[in-house]
mmCIF file of C-alpha atoms and ligand atoms in Angstrom:
data_model
loop_
_atom_site.group_PDB
_atom_site.id
_atom_site.type_symbol
_atom_site.label_atom_id
_atom_site.label_comp_id
_atom_site.label_asym_id
_atom_site.label_seq_id
_atom_site.Cartn_x
_atom_site.Cartn_y
_atom_site.Cartn_z
ATOM 1 C CA MET A 1 87.462 159.804 118.215
ATOM 2 C CA ASN A 2 85.110 159.560 115.727
ATOM 3 C CA THR A 3 82.288 157.652 117.386
ATOM 4 C CA ASP A 4 79.470 158.165 115.053
ATOM 5 C CA ALA A 5 81.332 156.294 112.369
ATOM 6 C CA ASP A 6 83.164 154.031 114.677
ATOM 7 C CA GLY A 7 79.576 152.694 115.965
ATOM 8 C CA GLY A 8 78.412 150.889 112.487
ATOM 9 C CA TRP A 9 76.444 151.640 109.478
ATOM 10 C CA SER A 10 73.168 153.308 109.201
ATOM 11 C CA LEU A 11 71.046 152.141 106.395
ATOM 12 C CA VAL A 12 68.665 154.744 104.613
ATOM 13 C CA VAL A 13 65.488 152.351 103.029
ATOM 14 C CA PRO A 14 63.076 153.870 100.608
ATOM 15 C CA LEU A 15 59.502 152.686 100.377
ATOM 16 C CA LYS A 16 56.686 154.043 98.273
ATOM 17 C CA PRO A 17 53.280 153.710 99.375
ATOM 18 C CA LEU A 18 52.017 150.033 99.206
ATOM 19 C CA ALA A 19 49.252 150.808 97.313
ATOM 20 C CA VAL A 20 51.738 151.956 94.350
ATOM 21 C CA ALA A 21 54.680 150.077 95.200
ATOM 22 C CA LYS A 22 56.087 147.069 93.148
ATOM 23 C CA SER A 23 53.600 147.731 89.887
ATOM 24 C CA ARG A 24 55.644 145.482 88.025
ATOM 25 C CA LEU A 25 54.621 142.406 89.902
ATOM 26 C CA ALA A 26 50.984 143.147 89.532
ATOM 27 C CA ALA A 27 50.917 140.135 86.542
ATOM 28 C CA ALA A 28 52.493 137.759 88.789
ATOM 29 C CA ALA A 29 50.729 138.817 92.119
ATOM 30 C CA GLY A 30 47.317 140.246 91.337
ATOM 31 C CA ALA A 31 45.801 142.857 92.787
ATOM 32 C CA ARG A 32 44.942 141.887 96.489
ATOM 33 C CA LEU A 33 48.814 139.986 96.668
ATOM 34 C CA ARG A 34 50.698 142.459 95.245
ATOM 35 C CA PRO A 35 50.894 145.283 98.298
ATOM 36 C CA ARG A 36 51.020 142.653 100.777
ATOM 37 C CA LEU A 37 54.163 141.731 98.702
ATOM 38 C CA ALA A 38 55.797 145.041 98.811
ATOM 39 C CA LEU A 39 55.205 145.049 102.499
ATOM 40 C CA ALA A 40 56.935 141.408 103.202
ATOM 41 C CA PHE A 41 59.657 142.239 100.856
ATOM 42 C CA ALA A 42 60.622 145.250 103.040
ATOM 43 C CA GLU A 43 59.251 143.493 106.592
ATOM 44 C CA ASP A 44 61.903 140.683 105.557
ATOM 45 C CA THR A 45 64.692 143.485 103.874
ATOM 46 C CA VAL A 46 64.616 145.254 107.174
ATOM 47 C CA GLY A 47 64.250 142.372 109.531
ATOM 48 C CA ALA A 48 67.695 141.006 107.822
ATOM 49 C CA ALA A 49 69.272 144.785 107.764
ATOM 50 C CA LEU A 50 68.890 144.699 111.503
ATOM 51 C CA GLU A 51 70.513 141.604 112.356
ATOM 52 C CA CYS A 52 73.309 142.229 110.709
ATOM 53 C CA VAL A 53 75.910 143.022 112.787
ATOM 54 C CA ARG A 54 77.713 146.007 111.376
ATOM 55 C CA VAL A 55 74.446 147.864 110.918
ATOM 56 C CA ARG A 56 73.394 150.295 113.696
ATOM 57 C CA GLU A 57 70.253 151.906 112.611
ATOM 58 C CA ALA A 58 67.879 151.031 109.843
ATOM 59 C CA VAL A 59 65.947 154.657 108.777
ATOM 60 C CA VAL A 60 62.971 154.272 106.525
ATOM 61 C CA VAL A 61 61.843 156.936 104.423
ATOM 62 C CA THR A 62 57.741 156.111 103.666
ATOM 63 C CA ASP A 63 54.799 157.871 103.892
ATOM 64 C CA ASP A 64 52.527 154.542 104.389
ATOM 65 C CA PRO A 65 51.013 154.573 107.519
ATOM 66 C CA ALA A 66 50.770 150.550 107.337
ATOM 67 C CA ALA A 67 54.538 150.027 106.662
ATOM 68 C CA ARG A 68 55.101 152.783 109.474
ATOM 69 C CA GLU A 69 53.967 150.727 112.186
ATOM 70 C CA VAL A 70 55.127 147.513 111.268
ATOM 71 C CA LEU A 71 58.713 148.558 109.973
ATOM 72 C CA ALA A 72 58.709 150.518 113.538
ATOM 73 C CA ALA A 73 57.813 147.589 115.192
ATOM 74 C CA LEU A 74 60.732 145.661 113.801
ATOM 75 C CA GLY A 75 63.067 148.349 115.242
ATOM 76 C CA ALA A 76 63.507 150.827 112.175
ATOM 77 C CA ARG A 77 63.262 154.595 112.517
ATOM 78 C CA VAL A 78 60.675 155.673 110.246
ATOM 79 C CA VAL A 79 60.732 159.164 108.429
ATOM 80 C CA PRO A 80 58.048 160.539 106.463
ATOM 81 C CA ASP A 81 58.847 160.899 102.724
ATOM 82 C CA ALA A 82 58.915 164.985 103.158
ATOM 83 C CA PRO A 83 60.415 165.850 99.809
ATOM 84 C CA ALA A 84 57.647 163.617 97.883
ATOM 85 C CA ALA A 85 60.141 164.124 94.746
ATOM 86 C CA GLY A 86 61.231 160.406 93.738
ATOM 87 C CA LEU A 87 63.423 157.739 95.347
ATOM 88 C CA ASN A 88 66.865 159.909 95.117
ATOM 89 C CA ALA A 89 64.712 162.630 97.039
ATOM 90 C CA ALA A 90 63.511 160.174 99.315
ATOM 91 C CA LEU A 91 67.119 158.642 99.891
ATOM 92 C CA ALA A 92 68.642 161.999 100.229
ATOM 93 C CA HIS A 93 66.105 163.561 102.846
ATOM 94 C CA GLY A 94 66.883 159.980 104.929
ATOM 95 C CA ALA A 95 70.798 160.509 104.551
ATOM 96 C CA ARG A 96 69.835 164.076 105.953
ATOM 97 C CA ALA A 97 67.861 162.594 108.934
ATOM 98 C CA VAL A 98 70.897 159.969 109.932
ATOM 99 C CA ARG A 99 73.745 162.920 109.649
ATOM 100 C CA ALA A 100 71.165 165.472 111.623
ATOM 101 C CA ARG A 101 71.621 162.662 114.931
ATOM 102 C CA ARG A 102 75.111 161.453 113.953
ATOM 103 C CA PRO A 103 77.272 163.940 111.771
ATOM 104 C CA HIS A 104 79.953 161.431 111.120
ATOM 105 C CA ALA A 105 77.751 158.591 110.370
ATOM 106 C CA ARG A 106 78.806 155.767 107.909
ATOM 107 C CA VAL A 107 75.451 156.015 105.357
ATOM 108 C CA ALA A 108 74.424 153.416 103.321
ATOM 109 C CA ALA A 109 71.048 153.322 100.572
ATOM 110 C CA LEU A 110 69.478 149.686 100.713
ATOM 111 C CA ASN A 111 66.751 148.818 98.351
ATOM 112 C CA ALA A 112 63.419 147.677 100.088
ATOM 113 C CA ASP A 113 62.849 144.961 97.893
ATOM 114 C CA LEU A 114 65.376 142.515 98.818
ATOM 115 C CA PRO A 115 63.316 139.421 100.187
ATOM 116 C CA ALA A 116 66.151 136.724 100.320
ATOM 117 C CA LEU A 117 68.851 139.074 102.318
ATOM 118 C CA ARG A 118 71.258 137.256 104.665
ATOM 119 C CA PRO A 119 72.717 139.727 107.395
ATOM 120 C CA ALA A 120 76.154 137.976 106.780
ATOM 121 C CA GLU A 121 76.193 138.719 103.191
ATOM 122 C CA LEU A 122 75.262 142.231 103.893
ATOM 123 C CA ALA A 123 78.038 142.844 106.416
ATOM 124 C CA ARG A 124 80.813 141.529 103.714
ATOM 125 C CA VAL A 125 79.459 143.723 101.330
ATOM 126 C CA LEU A 126 79.494 146.996 104.069
ATOM 127 C CA ASP A 127 82.983 145.859 105.055
ATOM 128 C CA ALA A 128 83.721 145.986 101.360
ATOM 129 C CA ALA A 129 82.451 149.690 101.377
ATOM 130 C CA LEU A 130 85.004 150.756 104.074
ATOM 131 C CA ALA A 131 87.674 151.157 101.623
ATOM 132 C CA PHE A 132 85.917 153.820 99.763
ATOM 133 C CA PRO A 133 84.827 157.218 99.799
ATOM 134 C CA ARG A 134 81.550 156.236 97.895
ATOM 135 C CA ALA A 135 80.862 152.334 96.584
ATOM 136 C CA PHE A 136 77.639 150.118 95.287
ATOM 137 C CA LEU A 137 76.215 147.158 94.384
ATOM 138 C CA ALA A 138 74.758 146.542 91.108
ATOM 139 C CA ASP A 139 71.665 144.453 91.200
ATOM 140 C CA ALA A 140 71.489 140.851 89.729
ATOM 141 C CA ALA A 141 70.661 141.698 86.420
ATOM 142 C CA GLU A 142 73.894 144.304 86.384
ATOM 143 C CA ILE A 143 71.923 147.163 85.313
ATOM 144 C CA GLY A 144 70.753 148.842 88.486
ATOM 145 C CA THR A 145 71.645 149.226 92.264
ATOM 146 C CA THR A 146 70.812 147.592 95.064
ATOM 147 C CA PHE A 147 73.193 149.476 97.449
ATOM 148 C CA LEU A 148 75.003 152.724 98.047
ATOM 149 C CA SER A 149 77.208 153.688 100.569
ATOM 150 C CA ALA A 150 79.010 156.970 101.854
ATOM 151 C CA ALA A 151 81.888 157.391 103.972
ATOM 152 C CA PRO A 152 81.590 159.887 106.684
ATOM 153 C CA GLY A 153 81.762 163.399 105.262
ATOM 154 C CA VAL A 154 80.727 162.185 101.992
ATOM 155 C CA GLU A 155 77.608 162.807 100.400
ATOM 156 C CA LEU A 156 75.745 160.206 99.370
ATOM 157 C CA ALA A 157 74.298 161.791 95.863
ATOM 158 C CA PRO A 158 71.857 158.632 95.290
ATOM 159 C CA ALA A 159 71.288 158.196 91.321
ATOM 160 C CA PHE A 160 69.153 155.102 91.524
ATOM 161 C CA GLY A 161 66.512 154.542 88.855
ATOM 162 C CA GLY A 162 66.132 152.138 85.861
ATOM 163 C CA ALA A 163 70.071 151.792 84.465
ATOM 164 C CA SER A 164 71.541 153.308 87.541
ATOM 165 C CA ARG A 165 74.795 151.692 87.614
ATOM 166 C CA ARG A 166 76.139 153.232 84.930
ATOM 167 C CA ARG A 167 75.100 156.466 86.444
ATOM 168 C CA HIS A 168 76.743 155.404 89.945
ATOM 169 C CA LEU A 169 79.843 154.380 87.998
ATOM 170 C CA SER A 170 80.180 157.719 86.368
ATOM 171 C CA SER A 171 79.019 159.632 89.664
ATOM 172 C CA GLY A 172 82.886 158.241 90.968
ATOM 173 C CA ALA A 173 81.654 155.921 93.000
ATOM 174 C CA VAL A 174 83.326 152.339 93.072
ATOM 175 C CA GLU A 175 81.657 149.336 92.012
ATOM 176 C CA ILE A 176 82.118 146.752 94.973
ATOM 177 C CA ARG A 177 82.806 143.099 93.282
ATOM 178 C CA LEU A 178 82.176 140.314 95.124
ATOM 179 C CA ALA A 179 81.605 136.585 94.924
ATOM 180 C CA GLY A 180 78.897 135.075 97.325
ATOM 181 C CA VAL A 181 76.716 138.305 97.657
ATOM 182 C CA ASP A 182 73.887 137.296 95.400
ATOM 183 C CA SER A 183 70.984 138.158 98.173
ATOM 184 C CA VAL A 184 72.232 141.611 98.600
ATOM 185 C CA ARG A 185 71.483 141.753 94.705
ATOM 186 C CA ARG A 186 68.659 140.131 94.315
ATOM 187 C CA ASP A 187 65.866 142.826 94.023
ATOM 188 C CA VAL A 188 62.672 141.786 93.263
ATOM 189 C CA ASP A 189 60.751 143.956 90.291
ATOM 190 C CA THR A 190 58.710 141.026 88.162
ATOM 191 C CA GLY A 191 57.305 137.101 88.964
ATOM 192 C CA GLU A 192 60.965 136.206 87.350
ATOM 193 C CA ASP A 193 62.932 138.138 90.134
ATOM 194 C CA LEU A 194 60.499 136.362 92.533
ATOM 195 C CA ALA A 195 61.225 132.938 91.672
ATOM 196 C CA ALA A 196 64.836 133.751 91.465
ATOM 197 C CA ALA A 197 64.688 134.746 95.137
ATOM 198 C CA ARG A 198 62.772 131.776 96.221
ATOM 199 C CA GLU A 199 65.499 129.750 94.722
ATOM 200 C CA LEU A 200 68.067 131.742 97.048
ATOM 201 C CA GLY A 201 65.501 131.550 100.021
ATOM 202 C CA LEU A 202 62.723 133.688 100.596
ATOM 203 C CA GLY A 203 62.761 135.706 104.022
ATOM 204 C CA PRO A 204 59.956 134.486 106.431
ATOM 205 C CA ARG A 205 57.352 137.340 105.787
ATOM 206 C CA THR A 206 57.530 136.843 102.153
ATOM 207 C CA ALA A 207 57.759 133.096 102.335
ATOM 208 C CA ALA A 208 54.451 132.995 104.616
ATOM 209 C CA ARG A 209 52.742 134.987 101.604
ATOM 210 C CA TRP A 210 54.357 133.571 98.554
ATOM 211 C CA LEU A 211 55.184 130.160 99.035
ATOM 212 C CA PRO A 212 51.498 129.148 99.660
ATOM 213 C CA ALA A 213 50.440 130.802 96.463
ATOM 214 C CA ALA A 214 52.924 129.354 94.455
ATOM 215 C CA GLY A 215 52.706 126.200 95.696
HETATM 216 N N1 LIG B 301 60.353 156.888 99.875
HETATM 217 C C1 LIG B 301 60.008 156.471 98.629
HETATM 218 N N2 LIG B 301 60.770 155.603 98.278
HETATM 219 C C2 LIG B 301 60.825 154.955 96.871
HETATM 220 C C3 LIG B 301 60.332 156.101 95.702
HETATM 221 N N3 LIG B 301 60.187 155.057 94.733
HETATM 222 C C4 LIG B 301 60.657 154.376 94.537
HETATM 223 N N4 LIG B 301 61.037 153.839 96.457
HETATM 224 C C5 LIG B 301 61.543 152.479 96.788
HETATM 225 O O1 LIG B 301 63.080 152.583 96.334
HETATM 226 C C6 LIG B 301 63.223 151.328 95.812
HETATM 227 C C7 LIG B 301 63.563 150.557 94.183
HETATM 228 O O2 LIG B 301 61.959 151.020 93.779
HETATM 229 P P1 LIG B 301 61.865 149.920 92.384
HETATM 230 O O3 LIG B 301 62.350 148.728 92.668
HETATM 231 O O4 LIG B 301 61.453 150.563 91.071
HETATM 232 O O5 LIG B 301 60.394 149.583 93.403
HETATM 233 P P2 LIG B 301 59.183 150.032 92.918
HETATM 234 O O6 LIG B 301 59.032 151.649 92.715
HETATM 235 O O7 LIG B 301 57.877 150.145 93.969
HETATM 236 O O8 LIG B 301 58.354 149.180 91.741
HETATM 237 P P3 LIG B 301 57.683 149.519 90.415
HETATM 238 O O9 LIG B 301 56.368 149.706 90.650
HETATM 239 O O10 LIG B 301 57.382 148.445 89.714
HETATM 240 O O11 LIG B 301 58.663 150.342 89.378
HETATM 241 C C8 LIG B 301 61.825 150.238 96.662
HETATM 242 O O12 LIG B 301 62.445 150.116 97.772
HETATM 243 C C9 LIG B 301 61.032 151.447 96.251
HETATM 244 O O13 LIG B 301 59.815 151.140 97.126
HETATM 245 C C10 LIG B 301 59.383 157.153 96.122
HETATM 246 O O14 LIG B 301 59.209 158.111 95.681
HETATM 247 N N5 LIG B 301 59.740 156.925 97.320
HETATM 248 C C1 LIG B 302 65.602 151.864 91.777
HETATM 249 C C2 LIG B 302 66.568 151.022 90.637
HETATM 250 O O1 LIG B 302 65.991 149.981 89.799
HETATM 251 P P1 LIG B 302 64.282 148.918 89.803
HETATM 252 O O2 LIG B 302 63.458 150.535 89.576
HETATM 253 O O3 LIG B 302 64.444 148.541 88.261
HETATM 254 O O4 LIG B 302 64.478 148.298 90.597
HETATM 255 C C3 LIG B 302 67.579 150.701 90.547
HETATM 256 O O5 LIG B 302 68.242 149.930 90.127
HETATM 257 O O6 LIG B 302 68.279 151.894 90.504
#
């Protein structure tokens, strides 16, 4: 029996060092708040992911010492960004770290900037992904990607960054088209994105840092 795959999904969550993360938020958040918000986004993303009934583990790939401590306390397994060669290398490294322990795991990459993430919506996306060797979810702007999955025995082959929706489509991954999963698609890069996430309902750590500031 394939117990690795039957036990639920292993998520790989990449996170840049906080001092350089979410640079496009600087205008809206200011220099002091920006790294704190980047961590709050990651905490809310990982916290909601670990509450999702379909998720067995979250492996965070980061070299940030503060994020490592906080996210490990939430229950994530944190591995260093050993390749230090950008987002896709970090994701491939995380997927290898999962399968070194669980060779038949279902693996999915999930961005760390989804502060409105709802566990039940993530469960619907994961259930939809079960039907395909590789599947992905476009971001709210329909240009990028927030989620990419690989079935047991299939390489993740991540191609994130910028206009990654088109890249993931041409790589053969199947696009998941589902209504009512806005929280999984709502990545936050800018102040406008943060306002849109606030409309959906921010997670508790982001709300604690942003709502007082936003009034
Ligand atoms: N481990 C790791 N994570 C990364 C790297 N580059 C981006 N990420 C993460 O990948 C996800 C998507 O990246 P972006 O939305 O571009 O986030 P960002 O790079 O912090 O934002 P900008 O500085 O505004 O480009 C976020 O969770 C980032 O923290 C990297 O080189 N290593
Ligand atoms: C990482 C991505 O995009 P962005 O840098 O725009 O968040 C992506 O959508 O693949």
